[in-house]
CSV table of C-alpha atoms and ligand atoms in Angstrom, one decimal:
chain,number,residue,atom,x,y,z
A,1,UNK,CA,0.1,0.2,-0.3
A,2,UNK,CA,1.5,3.5,-0.8
A,3,UNK,CA,1.9,6.2,2.2
A,4,UNK,CA,1.2,9.4,1.6
A,5,UNK,CA,1.6,12.7,3.4
A,6,UNK,CA,-1.4,13.5,5.3
A,7,UNK,CA,-1.8,17.7,5.5
A,8,UNK,CA,-4.4,19.0,8.0
A,9,UNK,CA,-5.8,22.4,7.7
A,10,UNK,CA,-7.9,23.6,10.4
A,11,UNK,CA,-9.7,27.0,10.6
A,12,UNK,CA,-12.1,29.1,12.6
A,13,UNK,CA,-15.1,27.8,9.6
A,14,UNK,CA,-13.2,25.9,7.1
A,15,UNK,CA,-11.1,22.2,8.2
A,16,UNK,CA,-9.1,21.3,4.4
A,17,UNK,CA,-7.9,18.0,3.9
A,18,UNK,CA,-5.6,16.4,1.7
A,19,UNK,CA,-2.8,13.9,0.6
A,20,UNK,CA,0.6,14.1,-1.1
A,21,UNK,CA,2.9,12.7,-2.7
A,22,UNK,CA,5.9,14.6,-3.3
A,23,UNK,CA,4.4,17.9,-3.7
A,24,UNK,CA,1.1,17.1,-5.7
A,25,UNK,CA,-1.8,17.0,-3.9
A,26,UNK,CA,-3.5,13.5,-4.8
A,27,UNK,CA,-6.5,14.1,-2.9
A,28,UNK,CA,-8.8,16.7,-0.8
A,29,UNK,CA,-11.9,17.8,0.9
A,30,UNK,CA,-12.9,20.7,2.5
A,31,UNK,CA,-15.9,20.7,5.2
A,32,UNK,CA,-17.2,23.1,8.1
A,33,UNK,CA,-14.3,23.3,11.2
A,34,UNK,CA,-15.8,20.9,14.0
A,35,UNK,CA,-14.0,18.4,15.6
A,36,UNK,CA,-11.1,15.5,16.2
A,37,UNK,CA,-14.1,13.1,15.6
A,38,UNK,CA,-15.1,14.7,11.6
A,39,UNK,CA,-11.5,14.9,10.9
A,40,UNK,CA,-10.5,11.3,11.8
A,41,UNK,CA,-13.4,10.6,9.3
A,42,UNK,CA,-12.6,12.4,6.4
A,43,UNK,CA,-9.2,11.3,6.9
A,44,UNK,CA,-9.6,7.8,6.7
A,45,UNK,CA,-12.6,7.9,4.4
A,46,UNK,CA,-9.5,9.8,2.1
A,47,UNK,CA,-7.6,7.5,3.1
A,48,UNK,CA,-9.1,4.1,2.1
A,49,UNK,CA,-10.0,6.2,-1.6
A,50,UNK,CA,-6.3,6.5,-2.4
A,51,UNK,CA,-6.1,3.1,-1.0
A,52,UNK,CA,-3.0,4.7,1.3
A,53,UNK,CA,-1.6,4.9,4.8
A,54,UNK,CA,-0.3,7.6,6.3
A,55,UNK,CA,3.8,8.5,5.9
A,56,UNK,CA,2.7,11.5,8.5
A,57,UNK,CA,0.1,13.5,9.5
A,58,UNK,CA,0.9,17.1,9.6
A,59,UNK,CA,-1.4,19.8,10.8
A,60,UNK,CA,-1.2,23.7,11.3
A,61,UNK,CA,-4.2,25.3,13.3
A,62,UNK,CA,-4.4,28.9,15.1
A,63,UNK,CA,-2.5,29.9,17.9
A,64,UNK,CA,-2.5,29.8,20.8
A,65,UNK,CA,-0.9,26.5,20.8
A,66,UNK,CA,1.2,24.2,23.3
A,67,UNK,CA,3.4,22.7,20.1
A,68,UNK,CA,5.6,21.1,22.5
A,69,UNK,CA,2.7,18.4,23.8
A,70,UNK,CA,0.7,18.9,20.1
A,71,UNK,CA,-2.2,20.5,22.2
A,72,UNK,CA,-4.8,23.1,20.8
A,73,UNK,CA,-5.0,25.8,23.2
A,74,UNK,CA,-8.5,27.8,24.0
A,75,UNK,CA,-8.7,29.4,20.1
A,76,UNK,CA,-11.8,31.6,20.2
A,77,UNK,CA,-12.7,30.5,17.2
A,78,UNK,CA,-12.6,26.8,17.5
A,79,UNK,CA,-14.8,26.4,20.6
A,80,UNK,CA,-14.5,21.6,19.6
A,81,UNK,CA,-10.9,21.8,19.8
A,82,UNK,CA,-9.9,23.4,23.0
A,83,UNK,CA,-7.4,21.4,24.7
A,84,UNK,CA,-7.6,19.0,22.2
A,85,UNK,CA,-4.2,16.6,22.4
A,86,UNK,CA,-4.7,16.3,18.6
A,87,UNK,CA,-1.0,14.6,18.3
A,88,UNK,CA,-1.6,12.0,20.7
A,89,UNK,CA,-5.0,11.3,19.4
A,90,UNK,CA,-4.3,11.4,15.7
A,91,UNK,CA,-0.9,9.1,16.6
A,92,UNK,CA,-3.6,6.9,18.3
A,93,UNK,CA,-5.7,6.4,15.8
A,94,UNK,CA,-3.1,6.4,12.9
A,95,UNK,CA,0.0,4.6,12.3
A,96,UNK,CA,2.5,7.1,12.3
A,97,UNK,CA,4.1,10.6,13.1
A,98,UNK,CA,2.0,13.3,13.6
A,99,UNK,CA,3.6,17.3,13.9
A,100,UNK,CA,1.4,20.3,15.1
A,101,UNK,CA,2.3,23.6,14.1
A,102,UNK,CA,0.8,27.1,14.1
A,103,UNK,CA,-1.1,27.8,10.8
A,104,UNK,CA,0.6,30.8,9.7
A,105,UNK,CA,3.9,29.2,10.1
A,106,UNK,CA,2.9,26.2,7.7
A,107,UNK,CA,2.0,28.7,5.6
A,108,UNK,CA,5.5,30.0,5.4
A,109,UNK,CA,6.5,26.3,5.3
A,110,UNK,CA,4.3,25.7,2.1
A,111,UNK,CA,6.1,28.9,0.0
A,112,UNK,CA,9.8,27.6,1.5
A,113,UNK,CA,9.1,23.6,-0.5
A,114,UNK,CA,6.7,24.9,-3.3
A,115,UNK,CA,5.7,28.0,-3.6
A,116,UNK,CA,9.0,30.9,-4.0
A,117,UNK,CA,10.9,29.0,-2.8
A,118,UNK,CA,12.8,31.4,-1.7
A,119,UNK,CA,15.5,30.5,1.3
A,120,UNK,CA,14.8,34.3,3.3
A,121,UNK,CA,11.3,35.7,3.3
A,122,UNK,CA,8.7,36.6,6.0
A,123,UNK,CA,5.4,35.5,5.1
A,124,UNK,CA,2.1,37.3,6.2
A,125,UNK,CA,-1.2,35.9,6.4
A,126,UNK,CA,-3.8,39.0,5.7
A,127,UNK,CA,-7.3,37.7,6.4
A,128,UNK,CA,-9.8,37.7,9.4
A,129,UNK,CA,-6.9,38.0,11.6
A,130,UNK,CA,-2.6,38.2,10.9
A,131,UNK,CA,-0.3,35.7,11.3
A,132,UNK,CA,3.1,35.2,10.1
A,133,UNK,CA,5.7,32.9,9.5
A,134,UNK,CA,9.9,33.3,9.7
A,135,UNK,CA,12.1,31.9,6.9
A,136,UNK,CA,15.8,32.6,6.5
A,137,UNK,CA,18.7,31.0,4.9
A,138,UNK,CA,15.8,28.0,4.5
A,139,UNK,CA,14.8,27.5,8.1
A,140,UNK,CA,12.3,27.9,9.5
A,141,UNK,CA,12.4,30.4,13.2
A,142,UNK,CA,10.9,28.7,15.4
A,143,UNK,CA,11.6,30.2,19.0
A,144,UNK,CA,12.0,28.8,21.9
A,145,UNK,CA,8.1,27.3,22.2
A,146,UNK,CA,7.7,27.3,18.5
A,147,UNK,CA,5.5,30.1,18.5
A,148,UNK,CA,7.6,32.9,16.6
A,149,UNK,CA,6.9,35.3,13.6
A,150,UNK,CA,4.1,36.1,15.0
A,151,UNK,CA,3.3,39.7,13.1
A,152,UNK,CA,-0.2,40.6,14.2
A,153,UNK,CA,0.8,41.1,17.7
A,154,UNK,CA,3.7,43.6,16.5
A,155,UNK,CA,2.3,47.3,18.8
A,156,UNK,CA,2.1,49.5,15.6
A,157,UNK,CA,0.1,52.7,17.5
A,158,UNK,CA,0.7,52.2,21.3
A,159,UNK,CA,-3.0,54.5,21.5
A,160,UNK,CA,-4.6,52.6,18.8
A,161,UNK,CA,-8.0,50.3,19.1
A,162,UNK,CA,-7.9,47.1,21.7
A,163,UNK,CA,-6.9,43.6,19.7
A,164,UNK,CA,-7.8,40.2,21.5
A,165,UNK,CA,-4.5,39.9,23.0
A,166,UNK,CA,-5.2,42.3,25.5
A,167,UNK,CA,-2.7,45.3,23.9
A,168,UNK,CA,-3.8,48.2,22.0
A,169,UNK,CA,-2.4,49.2,18.3
A,170,UNK,CA,-1.3,45.4,17.8
A,171,UNK,CA,-1.0,44.8,13.2
A,172,UNK,CA,-3.8,42.7,13.4
A,173,UNK,CA,-5.9,45.2,15.6
A,174,UNK,CA,-5.2,48.4,12.5
A,175,UNK,CA,-5.3,45.6,9.7
A,176,UNK,CA,-6.7,42.7,9.8
A,177,UNK,CA,-10.3,41.7,8.0
A,178,UNK,CA,-12.1,41.4,12.1
A,179,UNK,CA,-10.3,45.0,13.1
A,180,UNK,CA,-11.3,46.5,9.4
A,181,UNK,CA,-15.3,45.2,10.0
A,182,UNK,CA,-14.6,46.6,13.9
A,183,UNK,CA,-13.9,49.9,13.0
A,184,UNK,CA,-16.5,50.1,9.6
A,185,UNK,CA,-19.1,48.9,12.0
A,186,UNK,CA,-18.1,51.8,14.2
A,187,UNK,CA,-18.5,54.3,11.3
A,188,UNK,CA,-21.9,53.2,9.3
A,189,UNK,CA,-22.9,51.4,12.6
A,190,UNK,CA,-24.0,48.9,10.8
A,191,UNK,CA,-22.2,44.8,10.9
A,192,UNK,CA,-20.3,45.3,7.1
A,193,UNK,CA,-17.2,42.2,6.6
A,194,UNK,CA,-14.3,43.9,5.5
A,195,UNK,CA,-14.8,43.0,1.6
A,196,UNK,CA,-17.6,45.1,1.8
A,197,UNK,CA,-15.6,47.7,3.0
A,198,UNK,CA,-13.1,47.9,0.5
A,199,UNK,CA,-15.8,47.7,-2.4
A,200,UNK,CA,-17.6,50.2,-0.8
A,201,UNK,CA,-13.9,52.2,-1.2
A,202,UNK,CA,-13.6,50.6,-5.2
A,203,UNK,CA,-17.0,52.3,-5.7
A,204,UNK,CA,-15.8,56.0,-4.5
A,205,UNK,CA,-17.6,55.9,-0.9
A,206,UNK,CA,-14.7,58.6,1.2
A,207,UNK,CA,-15.3,56.9,4.6
A,208,UNK,CA,-14.8,53.3,3.6
A,209,UNK,CA,-11.5,54.6,1.6
A,210,UNK,CA,-10.0,56.4,5.2
A,211,UNK,CA,-11.0,52.9,6.6
A,212,UNK,CA,-8.9,50.9,3.8
A,213,UNK,CA,-6.2,53.3,3.5
A,214,UNK,CA,-5.6,52.8,7.7
A,215,UNK,CA,-5.6,49.3,7.3
A,216,UNK,CA,-3.4,49.5,4.2
A,217,UNK,CA,-1.1,51.9,6.1
A,218,UNK,CA,-1.0,50.1,9.4
A,219,UNK,CA,0.2,46.6,6.7
A,220,UNK,CA,2.2,48.8,5.0
A,221,UNK,CA,4.7,49.9,7.8
A,222,UNK,CA,3.8,46.4,9.4
A,223,UNK,CA,6.0,45.1,6.0
A,224,UNK,CA,8.6,48.0,6.2
A,225,UNK,CA,9.9,47.3,9.9
A,226,UNK,CA,10.1,43.3,8.8
A,227,UNK,CA,11.9,43.7,5.8
A,228,UNK,CA,14.6,46.0,8.1
A,229,UNK,CA,14.4,43.6,10.4
A,230,UNK,CA,14.8,40.1,8.5
A,231,UNK,CA,16.6,41.8,5.3
A,232,UNK,CA,14.9,39.1,3.7
A,233,UNK,CA,14.4,38.1,-0.7
A,234,UNK,CA,10.9,39.2,-0.3
A,235,UNK,CA,7.9,39.7,1.9
A,236,UNK,CA,5.2,37.3,1.1
A,237,UNK,CA,1.7,37.6,1.6
A,238,UNK,CA,-1.6,35.5,1.4
A,239,UNK,CA,-5.0,35.2,3.0
A,240,UNK,CA,-8.7,36.4,1.9
A,241,UNK,CA,-7.7,40.3,1.7
A,242,UNK,CA,-5.2,39.4,-1.0
A,243,UNK,CA,-7.7,38.8,-3.2
A,244,UNK,CA,-8.0,42.6,-3.8
A,245,UNK,CA,-4.7,43.3,-4.1
A,246,UNK,CA,-5.2,45.4,-7.0
A,247,UNK,CA,-6.6,47.8,-5.0
A,248,UNK,CA,-4.6,47.8,-1.5
A,249,UNK,CA,-1.4,46.9,-2.9
A,250,UNK,CA,-0.2,50.2,-4.2
A,251,UNK,CA,-1.0,51.5,-0.4
A,252,UNK,CA,0.4,48.7,1.0
A,253,UNK,CA,3.9,49.3,-0.5
A,254,UNK,CA,3.4,53.4,-0.4
A,255,UNK,CA,3.5,52.9,3.3
A,256,UNK,CA,6.0,50.2,3.0
A,257,UNK,CA,9.1,53.0,1.7
A,258,UNK,CA,7.6,54.9,3.9
A,259,UNK,CA,8.7,52.9,6.9
A,260,UNK,CA,12.6,51.3,5.6
A,261,UNK,CA,15.0,52.5,3.8
A,262,UNK,CA,14.7,50.2,0.5
A,263,UNK,CA,11.3,49.7,-1.1
A,264,UNK,CA,10.4,45.8,0.2
A,265,UNK,CA,9.6,43.4,-2.7
A,266,UNK,CA,6.3,42.3,-2.0
A,267,UNK,CA,4.4,39.0,-3.2
A,268,UNK,CA,2.1,37.0,-3.7
A,269,UNK,CA,2.3,33.9,-2.7
A,270,UNK,CA,1.3,31.1,-5.9
A,271,UNK,CA,-0.5,28.4,-3.7
A,272,UNK,CA,-3.6,31.0,-2.6
A,273,UNK,CA,-5.8,29.0,0.3
A,274,UNK,CA,-4.4,25.8,-0.2
A,275,UNK,CA,-0.5,27.4,1.1
A,276,UNK,CA,-1.2,26.2,4.9
A,277,UNK,CA,-1.9,22.9,3.6
A,278,UNK,CA,1.3,22.4,1.0
A,279,UNK,CA,3.0,23.3,4.1
A,280,UNK,CA,1.5,21.5,6.8
A,281,UNK,CA,2.1,17.7,4.3
A,282,UNK,CA,6.0,19.5,4.6
A,283,UNK,CA,5.8,19.9,8.3
A,284,UNK,CA,7.1,17.0,8.9
A,285,UNK,CA,10.9,17.7,7.7
A,286,UNK,CA,10.5,21.4,9.5
A,287,UNK,CA,9.4,20.3,12.9
A,288,UNK,CA,11.8,21.9,15.7
A,289,UNK,CA,13.6,19.9,18.5
A,290,UNK,CA,12.3,21.9,21.2
A,291,UNK,CA,14.3,22.1,24.6
B,301,LIG,ZN1,-2.3,41.7,19.6
């Protein structure tokens, strides 16, 4: 029986599961995020369809995680996963090694292995939240507990809006989809998604334009700072908001140039929404030896 790399990307709304061989995505499925039982069932169905056994299972999930013990912690978007020992549970179900890492770090690994394949870059997810992963000299920068790269919680405006992490003025609070939607709710007095705000801005709504510009300036500031600190070959963006890059990109890049001495090179991931899934498949190659 063939042995395939199994990848699981657990998101706030959707869970993606894929089977890979030599970097090719052979089988995939996705479903509304629930709990462990649904993931096990989806994996069994895919593996039996592929007539395969898992070589390894890589899981990407939103922070906070206990990477050392393979446990998903109290992520507000994942009520069914709070405290689940996903590595232990899946190792018991499937006879293979199982690895867990932050979803944005997985996306960076996807980029490193299958995207631009740059040895020096910072990856930023610009979506409902803002996450990141750093690759330097061809190696993932993990940090002591495997939590490095939380670029979304750089404090850019100490008096700025509250962030879910408890601080104020984090990049995530200023520029994420949630941040844009919250500012829009205050301004327009009703609920609007970030995508709607961006569309209104594109249609000429001046108030929406101001909100979008503020978010782009914060993202540009973050990019400029990261560019100076890491001197990467490029900064790579992915995530839902990059679908509007044609409109947002020029604002982001012009702000980024204000915060760095040389203009940052910014690229979008060619792997689209699957970048985290690709990275989870290759996670086994990059997992750190946490002391
Ligand atoms: Zn924060």
